[in-house]
PDB file of C-alpha atoms in Angstrom:
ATOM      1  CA  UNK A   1      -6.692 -15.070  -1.126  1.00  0.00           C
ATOM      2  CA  UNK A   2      -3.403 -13.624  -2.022  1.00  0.00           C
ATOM      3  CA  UNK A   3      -1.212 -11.222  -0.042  1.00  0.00           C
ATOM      4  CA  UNK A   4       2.015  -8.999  -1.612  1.00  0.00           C
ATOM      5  CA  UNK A   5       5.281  -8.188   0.126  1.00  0.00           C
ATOM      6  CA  UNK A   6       6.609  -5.248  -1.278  1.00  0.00           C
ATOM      7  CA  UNK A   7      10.665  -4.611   0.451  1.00  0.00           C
ATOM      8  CA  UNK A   8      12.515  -1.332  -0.021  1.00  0.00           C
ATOM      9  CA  UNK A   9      15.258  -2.233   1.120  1.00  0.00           C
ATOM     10  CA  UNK A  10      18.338  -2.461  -0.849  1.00  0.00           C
ATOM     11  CA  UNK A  11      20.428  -5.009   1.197  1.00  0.00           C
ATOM     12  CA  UNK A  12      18.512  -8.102  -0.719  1.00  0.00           C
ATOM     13  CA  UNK A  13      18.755 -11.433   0.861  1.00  0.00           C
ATOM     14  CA  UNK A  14      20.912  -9.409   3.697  1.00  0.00           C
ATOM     15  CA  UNK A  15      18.204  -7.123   4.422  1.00  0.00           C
ATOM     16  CA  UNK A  16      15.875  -7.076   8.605  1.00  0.00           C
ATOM     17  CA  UNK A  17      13.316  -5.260   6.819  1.00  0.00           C
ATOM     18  CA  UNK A  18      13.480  -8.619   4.659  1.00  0.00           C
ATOM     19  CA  UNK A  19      13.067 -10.720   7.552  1.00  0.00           C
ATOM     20  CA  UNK A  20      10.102  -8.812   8.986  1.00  0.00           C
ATOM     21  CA  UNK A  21       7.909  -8.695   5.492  1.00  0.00           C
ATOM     22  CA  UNK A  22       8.976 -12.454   4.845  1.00  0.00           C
ATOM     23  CA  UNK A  23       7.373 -12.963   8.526  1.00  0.00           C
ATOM     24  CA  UNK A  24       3.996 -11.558   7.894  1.00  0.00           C
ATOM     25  CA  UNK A  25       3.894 -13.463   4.647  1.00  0.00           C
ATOM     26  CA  UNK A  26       4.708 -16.619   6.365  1.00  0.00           C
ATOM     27  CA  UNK A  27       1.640 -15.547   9.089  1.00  0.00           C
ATOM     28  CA  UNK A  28      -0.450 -15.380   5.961  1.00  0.00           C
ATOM     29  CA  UNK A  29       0.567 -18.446   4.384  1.00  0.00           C
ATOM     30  CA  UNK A  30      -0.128 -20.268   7.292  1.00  0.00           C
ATOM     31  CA  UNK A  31      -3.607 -19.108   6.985  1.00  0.00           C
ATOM     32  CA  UNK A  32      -3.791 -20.586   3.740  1.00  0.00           C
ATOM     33  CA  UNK A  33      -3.161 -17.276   1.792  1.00  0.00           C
ATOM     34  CA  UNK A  34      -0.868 -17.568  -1.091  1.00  0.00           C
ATOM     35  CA  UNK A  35       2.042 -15.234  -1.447  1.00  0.00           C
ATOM     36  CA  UNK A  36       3.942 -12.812  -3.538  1.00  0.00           C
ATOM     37  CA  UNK A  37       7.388 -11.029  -2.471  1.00  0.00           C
ATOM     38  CA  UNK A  38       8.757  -8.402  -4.218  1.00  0.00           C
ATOM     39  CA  UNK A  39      12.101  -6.654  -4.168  1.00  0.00           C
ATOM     40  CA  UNK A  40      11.394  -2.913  -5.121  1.00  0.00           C
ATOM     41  CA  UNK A  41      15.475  -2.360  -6.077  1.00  0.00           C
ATOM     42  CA  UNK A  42      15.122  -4.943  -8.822  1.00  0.00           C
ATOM     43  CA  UNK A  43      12.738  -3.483 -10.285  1.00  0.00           C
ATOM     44  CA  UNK A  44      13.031   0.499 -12.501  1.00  0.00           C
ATOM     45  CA  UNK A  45       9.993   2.717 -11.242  1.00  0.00           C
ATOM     46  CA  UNK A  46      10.857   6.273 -12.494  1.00  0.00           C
ATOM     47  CA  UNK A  47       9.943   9.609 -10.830  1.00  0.00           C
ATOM     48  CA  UNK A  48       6.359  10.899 -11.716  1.00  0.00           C
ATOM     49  CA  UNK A  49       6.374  13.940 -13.946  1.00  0.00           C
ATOM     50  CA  UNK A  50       2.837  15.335 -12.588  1.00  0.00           C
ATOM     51  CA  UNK A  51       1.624  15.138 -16.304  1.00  0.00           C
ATOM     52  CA  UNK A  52      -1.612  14.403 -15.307  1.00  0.00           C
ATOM     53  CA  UNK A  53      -2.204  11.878 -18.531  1.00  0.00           C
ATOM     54  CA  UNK A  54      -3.241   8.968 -15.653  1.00  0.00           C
ATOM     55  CA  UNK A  55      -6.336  11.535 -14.448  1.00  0.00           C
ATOM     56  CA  UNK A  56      -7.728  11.686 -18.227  1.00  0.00           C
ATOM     57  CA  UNK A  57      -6.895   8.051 -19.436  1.00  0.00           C
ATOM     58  CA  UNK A  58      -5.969   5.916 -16.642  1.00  0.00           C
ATOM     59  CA  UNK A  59      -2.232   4.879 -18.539  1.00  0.00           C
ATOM     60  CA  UNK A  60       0.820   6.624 -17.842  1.00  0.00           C
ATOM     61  CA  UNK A  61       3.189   8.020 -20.022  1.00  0.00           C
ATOM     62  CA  UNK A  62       6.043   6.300 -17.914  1.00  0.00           C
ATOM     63  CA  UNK A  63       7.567   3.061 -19.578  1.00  0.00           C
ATOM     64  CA  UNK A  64       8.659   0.902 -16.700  1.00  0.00           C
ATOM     65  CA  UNK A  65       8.043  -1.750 -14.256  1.00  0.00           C
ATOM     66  CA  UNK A  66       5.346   0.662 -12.162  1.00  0.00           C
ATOM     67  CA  UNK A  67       2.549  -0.975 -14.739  1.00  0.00           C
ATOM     68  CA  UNK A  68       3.358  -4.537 -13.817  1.00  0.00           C
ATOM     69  CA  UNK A  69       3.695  -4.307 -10.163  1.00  0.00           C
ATOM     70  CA  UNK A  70       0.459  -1.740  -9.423  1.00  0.00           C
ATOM     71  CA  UNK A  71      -1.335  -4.901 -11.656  1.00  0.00           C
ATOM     72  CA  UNK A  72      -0.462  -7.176  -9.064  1.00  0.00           C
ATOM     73  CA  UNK A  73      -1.165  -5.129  -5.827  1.00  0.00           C
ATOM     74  CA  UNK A  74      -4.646  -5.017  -7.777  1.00  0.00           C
ATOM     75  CA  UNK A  75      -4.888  -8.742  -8.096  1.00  0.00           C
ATOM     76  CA  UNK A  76      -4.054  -9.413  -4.434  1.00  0.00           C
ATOM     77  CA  UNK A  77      -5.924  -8.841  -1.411  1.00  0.00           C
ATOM     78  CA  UNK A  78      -3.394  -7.936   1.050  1.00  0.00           C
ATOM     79  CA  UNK A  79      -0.700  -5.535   0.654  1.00  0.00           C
ATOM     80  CA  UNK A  80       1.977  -5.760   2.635  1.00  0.00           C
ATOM     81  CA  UNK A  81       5.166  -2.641   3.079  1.00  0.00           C
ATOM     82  CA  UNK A  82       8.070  -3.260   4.363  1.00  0.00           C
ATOM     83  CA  UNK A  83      10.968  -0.497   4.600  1.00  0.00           C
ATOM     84  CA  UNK A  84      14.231   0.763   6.439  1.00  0.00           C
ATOM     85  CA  UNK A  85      14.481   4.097   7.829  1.00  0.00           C
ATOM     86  CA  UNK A  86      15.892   6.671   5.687  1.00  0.00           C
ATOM     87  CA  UNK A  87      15.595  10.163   7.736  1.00  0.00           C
ATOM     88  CA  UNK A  88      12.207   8.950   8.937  1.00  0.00           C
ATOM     89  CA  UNK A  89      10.878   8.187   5.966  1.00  0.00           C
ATOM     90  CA  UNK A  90      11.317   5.661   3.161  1.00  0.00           C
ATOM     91  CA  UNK A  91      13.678   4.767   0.447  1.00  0.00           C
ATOM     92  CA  UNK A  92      13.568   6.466  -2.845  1.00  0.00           C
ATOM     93  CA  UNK A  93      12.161   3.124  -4.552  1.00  0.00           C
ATOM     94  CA  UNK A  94       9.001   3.261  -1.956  1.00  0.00           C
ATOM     95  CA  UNK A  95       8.589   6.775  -2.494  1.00  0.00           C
ATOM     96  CA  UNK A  96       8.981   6.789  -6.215  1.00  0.00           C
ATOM     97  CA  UNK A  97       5.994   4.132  -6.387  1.00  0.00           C
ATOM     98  CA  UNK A  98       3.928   6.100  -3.957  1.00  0.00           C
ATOM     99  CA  UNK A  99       4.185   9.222  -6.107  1.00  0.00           C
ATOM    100  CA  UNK A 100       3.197   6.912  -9.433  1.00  0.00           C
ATOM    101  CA  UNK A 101      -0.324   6.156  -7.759  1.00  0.00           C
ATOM    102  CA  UNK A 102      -2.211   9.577  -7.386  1.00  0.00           C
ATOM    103  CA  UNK A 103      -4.987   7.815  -9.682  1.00  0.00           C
ATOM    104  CA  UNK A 104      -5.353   5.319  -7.218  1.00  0.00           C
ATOM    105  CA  UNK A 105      -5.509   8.258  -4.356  1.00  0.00           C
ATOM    106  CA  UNK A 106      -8.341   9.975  -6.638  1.00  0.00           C
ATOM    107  CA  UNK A 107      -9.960   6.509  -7.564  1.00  0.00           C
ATOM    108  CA  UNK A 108      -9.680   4.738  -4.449  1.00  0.00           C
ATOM    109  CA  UNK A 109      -8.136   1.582  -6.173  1.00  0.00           C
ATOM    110  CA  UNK A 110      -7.514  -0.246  -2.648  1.00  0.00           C
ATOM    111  CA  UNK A 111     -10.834  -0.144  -1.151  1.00  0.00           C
ATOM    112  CA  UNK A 112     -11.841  -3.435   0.102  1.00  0.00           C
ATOM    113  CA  UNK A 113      -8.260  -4.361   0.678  1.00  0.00           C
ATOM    114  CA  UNK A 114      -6.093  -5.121   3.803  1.00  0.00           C
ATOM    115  CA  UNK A 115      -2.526  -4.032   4.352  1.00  0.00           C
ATOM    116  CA  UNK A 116       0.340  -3.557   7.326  1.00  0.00           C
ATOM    117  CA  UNK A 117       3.754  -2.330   7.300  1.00  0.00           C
ATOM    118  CA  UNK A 118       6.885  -3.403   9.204  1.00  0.00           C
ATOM    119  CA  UNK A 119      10.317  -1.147   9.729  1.00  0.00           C
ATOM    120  CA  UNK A 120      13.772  -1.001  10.684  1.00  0.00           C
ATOM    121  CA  UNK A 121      15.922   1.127  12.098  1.00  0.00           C
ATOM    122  CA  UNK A 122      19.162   1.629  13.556  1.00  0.00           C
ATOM    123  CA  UNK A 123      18.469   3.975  16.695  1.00  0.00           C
ATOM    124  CA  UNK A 124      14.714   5.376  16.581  1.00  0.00           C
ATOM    125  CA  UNK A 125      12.619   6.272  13.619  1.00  0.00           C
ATOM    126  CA  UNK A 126      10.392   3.558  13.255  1.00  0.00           C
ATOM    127  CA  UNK A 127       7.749   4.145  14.619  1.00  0.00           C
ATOM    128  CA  UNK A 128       7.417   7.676  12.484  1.00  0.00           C
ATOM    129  CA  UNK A 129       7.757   5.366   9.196  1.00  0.00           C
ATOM    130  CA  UNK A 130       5.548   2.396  10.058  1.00  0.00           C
ATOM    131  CA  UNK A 131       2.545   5.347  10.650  1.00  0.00           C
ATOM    132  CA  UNK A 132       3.947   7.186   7.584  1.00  0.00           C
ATOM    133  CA  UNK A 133       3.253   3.824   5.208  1.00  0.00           C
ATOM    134  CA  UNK A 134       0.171   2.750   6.491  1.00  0.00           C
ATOM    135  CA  UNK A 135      -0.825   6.064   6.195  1.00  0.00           C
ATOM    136  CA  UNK A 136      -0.505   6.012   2.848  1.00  0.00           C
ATOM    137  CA  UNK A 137      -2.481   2.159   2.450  1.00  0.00           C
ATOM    138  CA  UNK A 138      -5.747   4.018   4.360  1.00  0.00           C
ATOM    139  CA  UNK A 139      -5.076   6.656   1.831  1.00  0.00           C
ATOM    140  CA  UNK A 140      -5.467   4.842  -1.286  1.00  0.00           C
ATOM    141  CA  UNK A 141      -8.524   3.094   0.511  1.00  0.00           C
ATOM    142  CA  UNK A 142      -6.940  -0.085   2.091  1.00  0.00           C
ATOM    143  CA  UNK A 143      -8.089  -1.197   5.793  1.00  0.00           C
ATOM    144  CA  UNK A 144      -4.647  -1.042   8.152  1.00  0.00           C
ATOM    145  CA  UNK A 145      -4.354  -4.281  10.278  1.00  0.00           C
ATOM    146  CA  UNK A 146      -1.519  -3.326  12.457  1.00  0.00           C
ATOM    147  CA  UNK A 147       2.274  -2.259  11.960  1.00  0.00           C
ATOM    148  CA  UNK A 148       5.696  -3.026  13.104  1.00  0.00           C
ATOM    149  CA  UNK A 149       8.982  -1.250  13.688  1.00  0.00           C
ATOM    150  CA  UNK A 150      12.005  -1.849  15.532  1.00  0.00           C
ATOM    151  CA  UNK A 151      14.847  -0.250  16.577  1.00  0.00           C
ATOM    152  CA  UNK A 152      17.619  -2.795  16.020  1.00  0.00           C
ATOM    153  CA  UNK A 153      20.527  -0.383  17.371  1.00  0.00           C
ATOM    154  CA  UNK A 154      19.028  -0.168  20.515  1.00  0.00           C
ATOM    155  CA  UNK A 155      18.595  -3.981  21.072  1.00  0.00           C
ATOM    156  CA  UNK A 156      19.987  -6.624  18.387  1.00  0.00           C
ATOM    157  CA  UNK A 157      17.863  -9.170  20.426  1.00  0.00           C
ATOM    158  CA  UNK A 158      14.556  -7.171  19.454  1.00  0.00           C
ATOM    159  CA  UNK A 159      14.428  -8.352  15.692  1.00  0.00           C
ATOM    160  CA  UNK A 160      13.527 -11.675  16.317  1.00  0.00           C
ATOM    161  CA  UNK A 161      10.667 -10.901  19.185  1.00  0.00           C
ATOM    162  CA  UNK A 162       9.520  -8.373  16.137  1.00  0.00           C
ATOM    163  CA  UNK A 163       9.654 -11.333  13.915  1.00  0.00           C
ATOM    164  CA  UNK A 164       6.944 -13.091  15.936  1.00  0.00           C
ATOM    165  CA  UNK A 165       4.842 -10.134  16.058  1.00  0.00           C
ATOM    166  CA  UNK A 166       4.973  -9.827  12.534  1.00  0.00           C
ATOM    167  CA  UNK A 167       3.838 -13.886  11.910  1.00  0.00           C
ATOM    168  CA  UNK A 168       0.725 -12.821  14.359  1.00  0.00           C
ATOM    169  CA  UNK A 169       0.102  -9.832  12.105  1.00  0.00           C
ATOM    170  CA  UNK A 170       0.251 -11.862   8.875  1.00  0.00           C
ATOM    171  CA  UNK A 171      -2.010 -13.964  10.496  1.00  0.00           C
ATOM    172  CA  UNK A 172      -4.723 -11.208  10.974  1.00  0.00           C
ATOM    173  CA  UNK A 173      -4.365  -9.624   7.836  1.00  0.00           C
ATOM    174  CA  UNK A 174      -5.650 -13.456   6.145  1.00  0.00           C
ATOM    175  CA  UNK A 175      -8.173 -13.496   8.886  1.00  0.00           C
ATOM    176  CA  UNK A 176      -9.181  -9.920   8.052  1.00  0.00           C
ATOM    177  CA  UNK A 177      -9.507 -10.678   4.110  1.00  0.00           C
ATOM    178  CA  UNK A 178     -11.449 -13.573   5.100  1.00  0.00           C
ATOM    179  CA  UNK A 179     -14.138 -11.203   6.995  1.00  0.00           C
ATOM    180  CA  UNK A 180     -13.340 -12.540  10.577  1.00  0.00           C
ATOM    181  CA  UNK A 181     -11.985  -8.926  11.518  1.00  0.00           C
ATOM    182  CA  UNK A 182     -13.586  -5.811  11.021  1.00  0.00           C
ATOM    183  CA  UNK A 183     -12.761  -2.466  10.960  1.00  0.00           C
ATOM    184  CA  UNK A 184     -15.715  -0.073  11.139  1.00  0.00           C
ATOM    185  CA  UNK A 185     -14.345   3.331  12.336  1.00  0.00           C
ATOM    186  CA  UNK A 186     -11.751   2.698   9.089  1.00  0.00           C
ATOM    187  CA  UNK A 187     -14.576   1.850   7.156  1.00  0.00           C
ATOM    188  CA  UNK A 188     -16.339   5.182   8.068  1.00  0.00           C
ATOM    189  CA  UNK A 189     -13.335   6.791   7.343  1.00  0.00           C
ATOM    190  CA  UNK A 190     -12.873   5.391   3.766  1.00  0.00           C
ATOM    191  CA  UNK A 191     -16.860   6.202   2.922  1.00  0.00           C
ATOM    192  CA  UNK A 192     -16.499   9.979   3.935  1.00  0.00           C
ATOM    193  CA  UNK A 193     -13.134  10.137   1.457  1.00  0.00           C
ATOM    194  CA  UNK A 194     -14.530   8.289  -0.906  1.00  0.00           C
ATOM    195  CA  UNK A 195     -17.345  10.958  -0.916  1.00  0.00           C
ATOM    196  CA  UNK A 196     -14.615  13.903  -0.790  1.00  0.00           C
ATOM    197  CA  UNK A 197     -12.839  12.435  -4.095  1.00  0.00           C
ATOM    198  CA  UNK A 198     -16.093  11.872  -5.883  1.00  0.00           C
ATOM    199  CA  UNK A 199     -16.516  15.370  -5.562  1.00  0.00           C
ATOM    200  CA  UNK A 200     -13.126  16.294  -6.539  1.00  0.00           C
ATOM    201  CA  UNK A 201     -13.737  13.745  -9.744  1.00  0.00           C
ATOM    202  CA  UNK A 202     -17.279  15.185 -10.557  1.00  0.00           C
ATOM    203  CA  UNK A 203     -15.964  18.983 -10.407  1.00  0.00           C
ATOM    204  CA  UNK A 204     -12.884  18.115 -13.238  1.00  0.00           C
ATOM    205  CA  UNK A 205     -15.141  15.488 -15.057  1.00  0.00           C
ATOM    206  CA  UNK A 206     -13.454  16.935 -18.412  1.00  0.00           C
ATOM    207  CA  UNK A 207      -9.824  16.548 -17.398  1.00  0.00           C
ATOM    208  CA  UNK A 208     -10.580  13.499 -14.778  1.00  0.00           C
ATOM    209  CA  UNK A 209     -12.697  11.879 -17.703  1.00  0.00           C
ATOM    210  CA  UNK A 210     -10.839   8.377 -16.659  1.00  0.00           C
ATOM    211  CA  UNK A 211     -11.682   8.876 -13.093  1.00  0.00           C
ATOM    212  CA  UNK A 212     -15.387   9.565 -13.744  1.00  0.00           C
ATOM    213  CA  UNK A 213     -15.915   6.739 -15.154  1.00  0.00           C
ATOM    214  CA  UNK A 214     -14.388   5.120 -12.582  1.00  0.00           C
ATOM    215  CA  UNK A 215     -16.739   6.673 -10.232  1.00  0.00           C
ATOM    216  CA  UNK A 216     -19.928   5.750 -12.462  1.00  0.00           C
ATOM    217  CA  UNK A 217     -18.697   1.984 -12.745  1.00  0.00           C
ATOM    218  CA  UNK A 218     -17.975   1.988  -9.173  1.00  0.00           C
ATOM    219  CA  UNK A 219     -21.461   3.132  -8.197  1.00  0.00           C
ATOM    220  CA  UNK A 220     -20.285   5.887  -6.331  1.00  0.00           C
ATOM    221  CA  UNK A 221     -21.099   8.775  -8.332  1.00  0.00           C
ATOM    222  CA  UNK A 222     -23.288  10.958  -6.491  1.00  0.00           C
TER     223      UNK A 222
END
């Protein structure tokens, strides 16, 4: 069982949003999960071009760390996203990977995963960008445990109460992995987009040849 931090924020060691993913990783890891964190601003993920060449062949022209890291989100089973608020959204490193994984959007690459995200921000905001992240997690297929954001302008005090939350929440995203939470109206949701993208797939099969055979391989072709 193995859950990934991914923080956006480029303050390093200095960073709350730090302290909030480094808290649900600690929840896991008490629930015998093992853990990964990763800084996104040490690693280069370029902008993507909208080439298309991932639809067709499932590699992408891009020559950076993007390769690596979407590897090992594959490899675990619990995705965690942590992130500041820029202008209620996310940082450009976030966003940058986002945009790299419309395969995963078409192939559904997270189903049968777990994920949450945590926030910071200085006066209000965080709420907006927690929703905005795990948004995208249920889009690429993932089941959302639960999400945290807090407004650290407004009350310096609130970080650490946030902290505990977000130890709780690490804790439910092992025991969700694990089976002992389930999410059934999230599952329902997943089946009936899974269904939407087959379509999609099946009605390009010549220039989404990759992602028909993911589809076949899958069992989900219809």
């Amino acid at each position: 069982m193995k859950v990934i931090g991914l923080n956006a924020s480029p303050k390093g060691k200095e960073s709350n949003t730090l302290r909030l993913v480094n808290a649900v990783l600690a929840g896991a890891k008490a629930e015998r999960a093992e853990t990964e964190l990763v800084d996104l601003y040490t690693l280069r993920i370029e902008y993507c071009t909208a080439c298309g060449t991932c639809y067709a062949t499932g590699e992408c022209t891009l020559l950076d760390d993007f390769t690596d890291l979407f590897d090992r989100m594959m490899n675990a089973e619990g995705i965690v996203l942590g992130a500041p608020n820029y202008i209620d959204s996310v940082p450009a490193p976030m966003k940058a990977l986002f945009d790299r994984m419309a395969d995963a959007i078409h192939c559904q690459m997270l189903t049968g995963k777990f994920g949450c995200s945590v926030c910071t921000a200085g006066g209000s905001g965080e709420t907006e960008v927690v929703g905005y992240m795990n948004k995208v997690l249920t889009t690429l297929g993932a089941n959302v445990v639960g999400g945290i954001g807090v407004a650290i302008g407004r009350d310096p005090a609130a970080l650490g109460k946030a902290e505990k939350e977000a130890r709780d929440m690490g804790k439910n995203l092992a025991r969700s992995i694990r089976g002992e939470l389930s999410y059934p109206e999230q599952d329902e949701v997943h089946r009936q987009k899974r269904e939407y993208f087959c379509q999609l797939v099946k009605y390009n099969k010549e220039r989404f040849a990759h992602e028909y055979d993911w589809y076949v391989e899958m069992g989900w072709m219809k």
